[in-house]
GROMACS .gro file of C-alpha atoms in nm:
model
  320
    1MET     CA    1   1.537  -1.929  -0.272
    2SER     CA    2   1.418  -1.658  -0.509
    3HIS     CA    3   1.065  -1.664  -0.648
    4GLY     CA    4   1.035  -1.634  -1.026
    5THR     CA    5   0.824  -1.323  -1.074
    6ALA     CA    6   0.623  -1.156  -1.349
    7ILE     CA    7   0.545  -0.786  -1.313
    8ILE     CA    8   0.220  -0.666  -1.468
    9GLY     CA    9   0.223  -0.287  -1.495
   10LEU     CA   10   0.536  -0.074  -1.535
   11GLY     CA   11   0.414   0.258  -1.399
   12ILE     CA   12   0.552   0.422  -1.085
   13MET     CA   13   0.496   0.129  -0.849
   14GLY     CA   14   0.589  -0.136  -1.103
   15GLN     CA   15   0.919   0.037  -1.175
   16ARG     CA   16   0.985   0.091  -0.805
   17MET     CA   17   0.917  -0.273  -0.724
   18LEU     CA   18   1.129  -0.385  -1.018
   19GLY     CA   19   1.422  -0.189  -0.878
   20ASN     CA   20   1.370  -0.314  -0.524
   21MET     CA   21   1.331  -0.677  -0.630
   22ARG     CA   22   1.662  -0.645  -0.814
   23LYS     CA   23   1.822  -0.489  -0.506
   24TYR     CA   24   1.693  -0.713  -0.229
   25ALA     CA   25   1.673  -1.091  -0.200
   26GLY     CA   26   1.366  -1.310  -0.242
   27PHE     CA   27   1.243  -1.240  -0.595
   28ASP     CA   28   1.387  -1.307  -0.939
   29ILE     CA   29   1.215  -1.102  -1.211
   30VAL     CA   30   1.161  -1.331  -1.509
   31CYS     CA   31   0.939  -1.113  -1.725
   32VAL     CA   32   0.732  -0.796  -1.733
   33TRP     CA   33   0.444  -0.650  -1.932
   34ASP     CA   34   0.272  -0.317  -1.975
   35PRO     CA   35   0.032  -0.192  -2.246
   36ASP     CA   36   0.255   0.115  -2.294
   37PRO     CA   37   0.533   0.040  -2.547
   38LEU     CA   38   0.749   0.319  -2.404
   39ALA     CA   39   0.739   0.167  -2.056
   40CYS     CA   40   0.839  -0.168  -2.202
   41GLN     CA   41   1.122  -0.009  -2.399
   42ARG     CA   42   1.262   0.152  -2.083
   43VAL     CA   43   1.285  -0.191  -1.923
   44ARG     CA   44   1.454  -0.338  -2.232
   45GLU     CA   45   1.715  -0.064  -2.219
   46THR     CA   46   1.773  -0.070  -1.844
   47TYR     CA   47   1.737  -0.444  -1.777
   48PRO     CA   48   1.823  -0.631  -2.098
   49ASP     CA   49   1.822  -0.966  -1.917
   50ILE     CA   50   1.448  -0.937  -1.832
   51ILE     CA   51   1.195  -1.071  -2.081
   52VAL     CA   52   0.939  -0.816  -2.197
   53ALA     CA   53   0.634  -1.029  -2.274
   54ASP     CA   54   0.401  -0.967  -2.566
   55SER     CA   55   0.093  -0.981  -2.341
   56ALA     CA   56  -0.014  -1.008  -1.981
   57SER     CA   57  -0.117  -1.370  -2.036
   58ALA     CA   58   0.224  -1.455  -2.182
   59ALA     CA   59   0.394  -1.311  -1.874
   60ILE     CA   60   0.161  -1.489  -1.632
   61ASP     CA   61   0.186  -1.824  -1.812
   62ASN     CA   62   0.567  -1.823  -1.834
   63PRO     CA   63   0.670  -2.159  -1.682
   64ASP     CA   64   0.949  -1.995  -1.480
   65VAL     CA   65   0.702  -1.762  -1.307
   66SER     CA   66   0.557  -1.864  -0.971
   67VAL     CA   67   0.453  -1.516  -0.849
   68VAL     CA   68   0.262  -1.245  -1.034
   69TYR     CA   69   0.306  -0.893  -0.900
   70ILE     CA   70   0.025  -0.664  -1.022
   71ALA     CA   71   0.084  -0.289  -1.040
   72SER     CA   72  -0.178  -0.185  -1.295
   73PRO     CA   73  -0.443   0.079  -1.216
   74PRO     CA   74  -0.692  -0.069  -0.965
   75ARG     CA   75  -0.976  -0.129  -1.211
   76PHE     CA   76  -0.753  -0.381  -1.391
   77HIS     CA   77  -0.635  -0.571  -1.084
   78ALA     CA   78  -0.911  -0.829  -1.099
   79VAL     CA   79  -0.857  -0.945  -1.456
   80HIS     CA   80  -0.486  -1.005  -1.400
   81ALA     CA   81  -0.530  -1.159  -1.054
   82HIS     CA   82  -0.795  -1.402  -1.177
   83ALA     CA   83  -0.568  -1.505  -1.465
   84ALA     CA   84  -0.277  -1.561  -1.227
   85MET     CA   85  -0.488  -1.765  -0.985
   86ASP     CA   86  -0.628  -1.972  -1.273
   87ALA     CA   87  -0.267  -2.050  -1.360
   88GLY     CA   88  -0.194  -2.154  -1.001
   89LYS     CA   89   0.043  -1.864  -0.938
   90ALA     CA   90   0.081  -1.669  -0.614
   91VAL     CA   91  -0.051  -1.313  -0.645
   92TYR     CA   92   0.120  -1.007  -0.499
   93CYS     CA   93  -0.112  -0.714  -0.571
   94GLU     CA   94  -0.088  -0.341  -0.526
   95LYS     CA   95  -0.351  -0.166  -0.318
   96PRO     CA   96  -0.633  -0.092  -0.330
   97LEU     CA   97  -0.742  -0.444  -0.411
   98ASP     CA   98  -1.013  -0.291  -0.631
   99VAL     CA   99  -1.259  -0.001  -0.630
  100ASP     CA  100  -1.561  -0.224  -0.689
  101ASP     CA  101  -1.692  -0.432  -0.400
  102ALA     CA  102  -1.826  -0.720  -0.609
  103ARG     CA  103  -1.503  -0.757  -0.807
  104ALA     CA  104  -1.295  -0.750  -0.489
  105ALA     CA  105  -1.518  -1.004  -0.315
  106GLY     CA  106  -1.483  -1.222  -0.624
  107LEU     CA  107  -1.106  -1.213  -0.587
  108VAL     CA  108  -1.130  -1.318  -0.222
  109ASP     CA  109  -1.358  -1.609  -0.314
  110HIS     CA  110  -1.137  -1.718  -0.605
  111ALA     CA  111  -0.824  -1.711  -0.388
  112ALA     CA  112  -0.993  -1.929  -0.127
  113LYS     CA  113  -1.108  -2.182  -0.386
  114ALA     CA  114  -0.776  -2.186  -0.573
  115GLY     CA  115  -0.573  -2.219  -0.253
  116VAL     CA  116  -0.306  -1.982  -0.384
  117VAL     CA  117  -0.105  -1.735  -0.180
  118ASN     CA  118  -0.256  -1.388  -0.210
  119ILE     CA  119  -0.102  -1.076  -0.056
  120VAL     CA  120  -0.149  -0.701  -0.097
  121ASN     CA  121   0.127  -0.442  -0.084
  122PHE     CA  122   0.028  -0.220   0.207
  123SER     CA  123   0.370  -0.066   0.270
  124LEU     CA  124   0.327  -0.046   0.647
  125ALA     CA  125   0.283  -0.422   0.684
  126ALA     CA  126   0.647  -0.497   0.764
  127ALA     CA  127   0.769  -0.145   0.845
  128LEU     CA  128   0.998  -0.120   1.146
  129ALA     CA  129   0.774   0.151   1.294
  130THR     CA  130   0.471  -0.078   1.269
  131THR     CA  131   0.651  -0.366   1.436
  132GLU     CA  132   0.773  -0.142   1.718
  133ILE     CA  133   0.432   0.016   1.781
  134GLU     CA  134   0.276  -0.330   1.785
  135ARG     CA  135   0.534  -0.448   2.039
  136ARG     CA  136   0.483  -0.150   2.268
  137ILE     CA  137   0.104  -0.168   2.260
  138GLN     CA  138   0.105  -0.542   2.328
  139SER     CA  139   0.361  -0.507   2.609
  140GLY     CA  140   0.151  -0.238   2.777
  141ALA     CA  141   0.421   0.027   2.738
  142THR     CA  142   0.172   0.277   2.595
  143GLY     CA  143  -0.080   0.226   2.871
  144ALA     CA  144  -0.445   0.269   2.775
  145LEU     CA  145  -0.496   0.406   2.426
  146SER     CA  146  -0.732   0.704   2.415
  147GLY     CA  147  -0.726   0.763   2.041
  148LEU     CA  148  -0.557   0.748   1.704
  149ASP     CA  149  -0.532   1.058   1.486
  150ILE     CA  150  -0.448   1.025   1.114
  151ARG     CA  151  -0.345   1.344   0.934
  152LEU     CA  152  -0.278   1.380   0.562
  153HIS     CA  153  -0.211   1.688   0.350
  154PHE     CA  154  -0.084   1.724  -0.006
  155SER     CA  155  -0.008   2.055  -0.169
  156THR     CA  156  -0.102   1.899  -0.503
  157TRP     CA  157  -0.265   1.573  -0.607
  158PRO     CA  158  -0.124   1.374  -0.767
  159ARG     CA  159   0.212   1.452  -0.613
  160GLY     CA  160   0.487   1.564  -0.846
  161TRP     CA  161   0.651   1.223  -0.870
  162GLN     CA  162   0.314   1.065  -0.958
  163MET     CA  163   0.238   1.276  -1.265
  164ASP     CA  164   0.306   0.989  -1.504
  165ALA     CA  165   0.001   0.822  -1.349
  166ALA     CA  166  -0.216   1.134  -1.345
  167SER     CA  167  -0.443   0.980  -1.609
  168TRP     CA  168  -0.603   0.771  -1.335
  169LEU     CA  169  -0.478   0.906  -1.000
  170SER     CA  170  -0.647   1.243  -1.067
  171TYR     CA  171  -0.994   1.101  -1.111
  172ARG     CA  172  -1.254   0.962  -0.878
  173GLU     CA  173  -1.310   0.643  -1.080
  174ASP     CA  174  -1.014   0.473  -0.912
  175GLY     CA  175  -0.776   0.752  -0.806
  176GLY     CA  176  -0.762   1.003  -0.521
  177PHE     CA  177  -0.555   1.023  -0.205
  178ALA     CA  178  -0.801   0.825   0.009
  179ARG     CA  179  -0.750   0.508  -0.193
  180GLU     CA  180  -0.385   0.572  -0.264
  181VAL     CA  181  -0.262   0.692   0.078
  182LEU     CA  182  -0.531   0.681   0.346
  183SER     CA  183  -0.585   0.310   0.276
  184HIS     CA  184  -0.238   0.236   0.421
  185TRP     CA  185  -0.337   0.398   0.750
  186ILE     CA  186  -0.675   0.229   0.766
  187TYR     CA  187  -0.483  -0.096   0.718
  188LEU     CA  188  -0.253   0.002   1.006
  189THR     CA  189  -0.558   0.078   1.222
  190GLN     CA  190  -0.706  -0.261   1.140
  191ARG     CA  191  -0.375  -0.436   1.203
  192LEU     CA  192  -0.297  -0.277   1.541
  193LEU     CA  193  -0.637  -0.198   1.693
  194GLY     CA  194  -0.885  -0.435   1.529
  195ALA     CA  195  -1.150  -0.407   1.260
  196PRO     CA  196  -1.256  -0.041   1.232
  197GLU     CA  197  -1.617   0.068   1.210
  198LEU     CA  198  -1.704   0.392   1.035
  199THR     CA  199  -1.914   0.625   1.252
  200HIS     CA  200  -1.914   0.944   1.047
  201ALA     CA  201  -1.755   1.076   0.728
  202ALA     CA  202  -1.767   1.376   0.498
  203THR     CA  203  -1.591   1.408   0.163
  204HIS     CA  204  -1.557   1.712  -0.061
  205TYR     CA  205  -1.522   1.678  -0.437
  206PRO     CA  206  -1.446   1.944  -0.697
  207PRO     CA  207  -1.648   1.922  -1.020
  208ALA     CA  208  -1.658   1.572  -1.173
  209PRO     CA  209  -1.465   1.370  -1.265
  210ALA     CA  210  -1.190   1.498  -1.032
  211ALA     CA  211  -1.099   1.301  -0.721
  212GLU     CA  212  -1.167   1.417  -0.366
  213THR     CA  213  -0.982   1.713  -0.212
  214HIS     CA  214  -1.098   1.692   0.152
  215VAL     CA  215  -1.191   1.401   0.378
  216THR     CA  216  -1.288   1.382   0.743
  217ALA     CA  217  -1.396   1.069   0.926
  218LEU     CA  218  -1.453   0.925   1.269
  219LEU     CA  219  -1.409   0.553   1.324
  220GLU     CA  220  -1.383   0.316   1.618
  221ALA     CA  221  -1.141   0.023   1.631
  222GLY     CA  222  -1.106  -0.201   1.933
  223GLY     CA  223  -1.287   0.056   2.143
  224VAL     CA  224  -1.043   0.330   2.039
  225PRO     CA  225  -1.172   0.642   1.859
  226VAL     CA  226  -0.992   0.708   1.531
  227THR     CA  227  -1.005   1.048   1.361
  228VAL     CA  228  -0.909   1.113   0.999
  229ALA     CA  229  -0.842   1.449   0.836
  230GLY     CA  230  -0.706   1.472   0.484
  231SER     CA  231  -0.681   1.758   0.237
  232VAL     CA  232  -0.529   1.874  -0.091
  233GLY     CA  233  -0.421   2.226  -0.183
  234GLY     CA  234  -0.222   2.515  -0.044
  235ALA     CA  235   0.145   2.606  -0.025
  236GLY     CA  236   0.351   2.408   0.219
  237PRO     CA  237   0.503   2.067   0.280
  238ASP     CA  238   0.306   1.747   0.249
  239LEU     CA  239   0.206   1.580   0.574
  240VAL     CA  240   0.156   1.210   0.642
  241GLU     CA  241   0.137   1.106   1.006
  242ALA     CA  242  -0.053   0.892   1.255
  243THR     CA  243  -0.045   0.938   1.633
  244PHE     CA  244  -0.143   0.669   1.883
  245TRP     CA  245  -0.228   0.852   2.205
  246GLY     CA  246  -0.148   0.640   2.514
  247SER     CA  247  -0.186   0.720   2.883
  248ASP     CA  248   0.182   0.637   2.948
  249GLU     CA  249   0.340   0.682   2.607
  250SER     CA  250   0.219   0.819   2.276
  251LEU     CA  251   0.366   0.705   1.945
  252ARG     CA  252   0.374   0.890   1.614
  253VAL     CA  253   0.462   0.763   1.268
  254PHE     CA  254   0.577   1.059   1.060
  255ASP     CA  255   0.651   1.064   0.688
  256TRP     CA  256   0.579   0.690   0.658
  257ASN     CA  257   0.895   0.555   0.819
  258GLN     CA  258   0.998   0.772   1.112
  259LEU     CA  259   0.881   0.677   1.462
  260TYR     CA  260   0.858   0.924   1.750
  261ALA     CA  261   0.753   0.875   2.113
  262SER     CA  262   0.638   1.107   2.393
  263ASN     CA  263   0.578   1.041   2.762
  264GLY     CA  264   0.436   1.389   2.809
  265GLY     CA  265   0.715   1.603   2.669
  266GLU     CA  266   0.834   1.663   2.316
  267PHE     CA  267   0.816   1.376   2.070
  268VAL     CA  268   1.157   1.207   2.047
  269ARG     CA  269   1.288   1.013   1.748
  270GLN     CA  270   1.299   0.635   1.795
  271LEU     CA  271   1.479   0.358   1.602
  272VAL     CA  272   1.779   0.587   1.570
  273ASP     CA  273   2.009   0.294   1.497
  274VAL     CA  274   1.844   0.250   1.156
  275ASP     CA  275   2.043   0.444   0.899
  276ASP     CA  276   1.772   0.463   0.633
  277PRO     CA  277   1.421   0.362   0.753
  278ARG     CA  278   1.283   0.393   0.399
  279GLU     CA  279   1.530   0.145   0.251
  280ALA     CA  280   1.495  -0.082   0.555
  281GLY     CA  281   1.121  -0.078   0.492
  282TYR     CA  282   1.160  -0.196   0.133
  283ASP     CA  283   1.390  -0.476   0.246
  284HIS     CA  284   1.165  -0.591   0.530
  285GLN     CA  285   0.854  -0.574   0.310
  286LEU     CA  286   1.006  -0.801   0.047
  287GLN     CA  287   1.133  -1.038   0.313
  288ALA     CA  288   0.780  -1.058   0.456
  289ALA     CA  289   0.631  -1.109   0.109
  290SER     CA  290   0.877  -1.388   0.036
  291ARG     CA  291   0.789  -1.563   0.361
  292ALA     CA  292   0.419  -1.534   0.282
  293ILE     CA  293   0.473  -1.693  -0.060
  294ASP     CA  294   0.665  -1.973   0.112
  295ARG     CA  295   0.358  -2.011   0.336
  296GLU     CA  296   0.557  -1.915   0.642
  297ALA     CA  297   0.446  -1.675   0.918
  298SER     CA  298   0.427  -1.326   0.772
  299PRO     CA  299   0.254  -0.995   0.850
  300MET     CA  300   0.155  -0.940   0.485
  301PRO     CA  301  -0.219  -0.872   0.444
  302THR     CA  302  -0.432  -1.102   0.232
  303PHE     CA  303  -0.703  -1.018  -0.023
  304ALA     CA  304  -0.957  -1.054   0.257
  305ASP     CA  305  -0.770  -0.802   0.473
  306ALA     CA  306  -0.752  -0.561   0.179
  307LEU     CA  307  -1.123  -0.599   0.105
  308ALA     CA  308  -1.203  -0.492   0.462
  309VAL     CA  309  -0.986  -0.181   0.416
  310GLN     CA  310  -1.142  -0.112   0.076
  311ARG     CA  311  -1.491  -0.117   0.222
  312ILE     CA  312  -1.400   0.150   0.477
  313ILE     CA  313  -1.235   0.369   0.213
  314GLU     CA  314  -1.525   0.340  -0.031
  315ALA     CA  315  -1.774   0.419   0.246
  316ILE     CA  316  -1.579   0.735   0.329
  317LEU     CA  317  -1.568   0.836  -0.038
  318ALA     CA  318  -1.943   0.779  -0.071
  319ALA     CA  319  -2.012   1.026   0.212
  320ALA     CA  320  -2.010   1.333  -0.011
   0.00000   0.00000   0.00000
């Protein structure tokens, strides 16, 4: 069964999700809305069968909609999520949940009172690499974990493909790579090791209102030290990786979807039977989201899970 879906926000993530929901099973896009007329026109031209609503409320209140996917800039998440929950609709929200603690906590409270399904799109939730690392840690294949290292580097921020969203991603109000990228890896830490506690952090900002360019942090999760190093600037390829150091086997997620393992020698590619881990990730994520909306067992994080991640990220960003 496909879930009738409204998409609020037609920027990079809204367009990407629109394409993936059309490609993979589980969601039927009924209508969309964005305040930008050009974004709406692109949808009319590319997907003439999809209704382009006159307002966010019209999209949310459409009787054929049971799920509202929110891909607006973070400071607008709350207004759309509250409207969707008031209408009794399930909410599928982009991360971060918010940038303001009180607004985010209000969303968690509202979801609990409304009894609606609420999930947040941390892309590692149903990734094959995540599932495999979880299996190996739980089976004892890794042995004792001595640490987790998270490394991020971007030659420019926003990245080239994000420039259409530079009007908010570039600025510290609700942009920056910590909220946009590091949050996924703090979620993964929380998911696999337990609730992280921030021990130390330092963040460097260029002149206001620009977002951060350098972040370092030390956390502890489930008794395991977690180090974070992130930076922007300099010629060279971008880097996104996390390494779980185990006494018997260490595991590394590289470039979001690729899993490598080492038992003391070179890291060796895993999951080699998967032709395209990126596409498999989209498919598995939407399958997991669909199960969550059906109130079946699913790894998708809730608003409460996302609030816990948000609090770590905002604490790191406050350590200037």
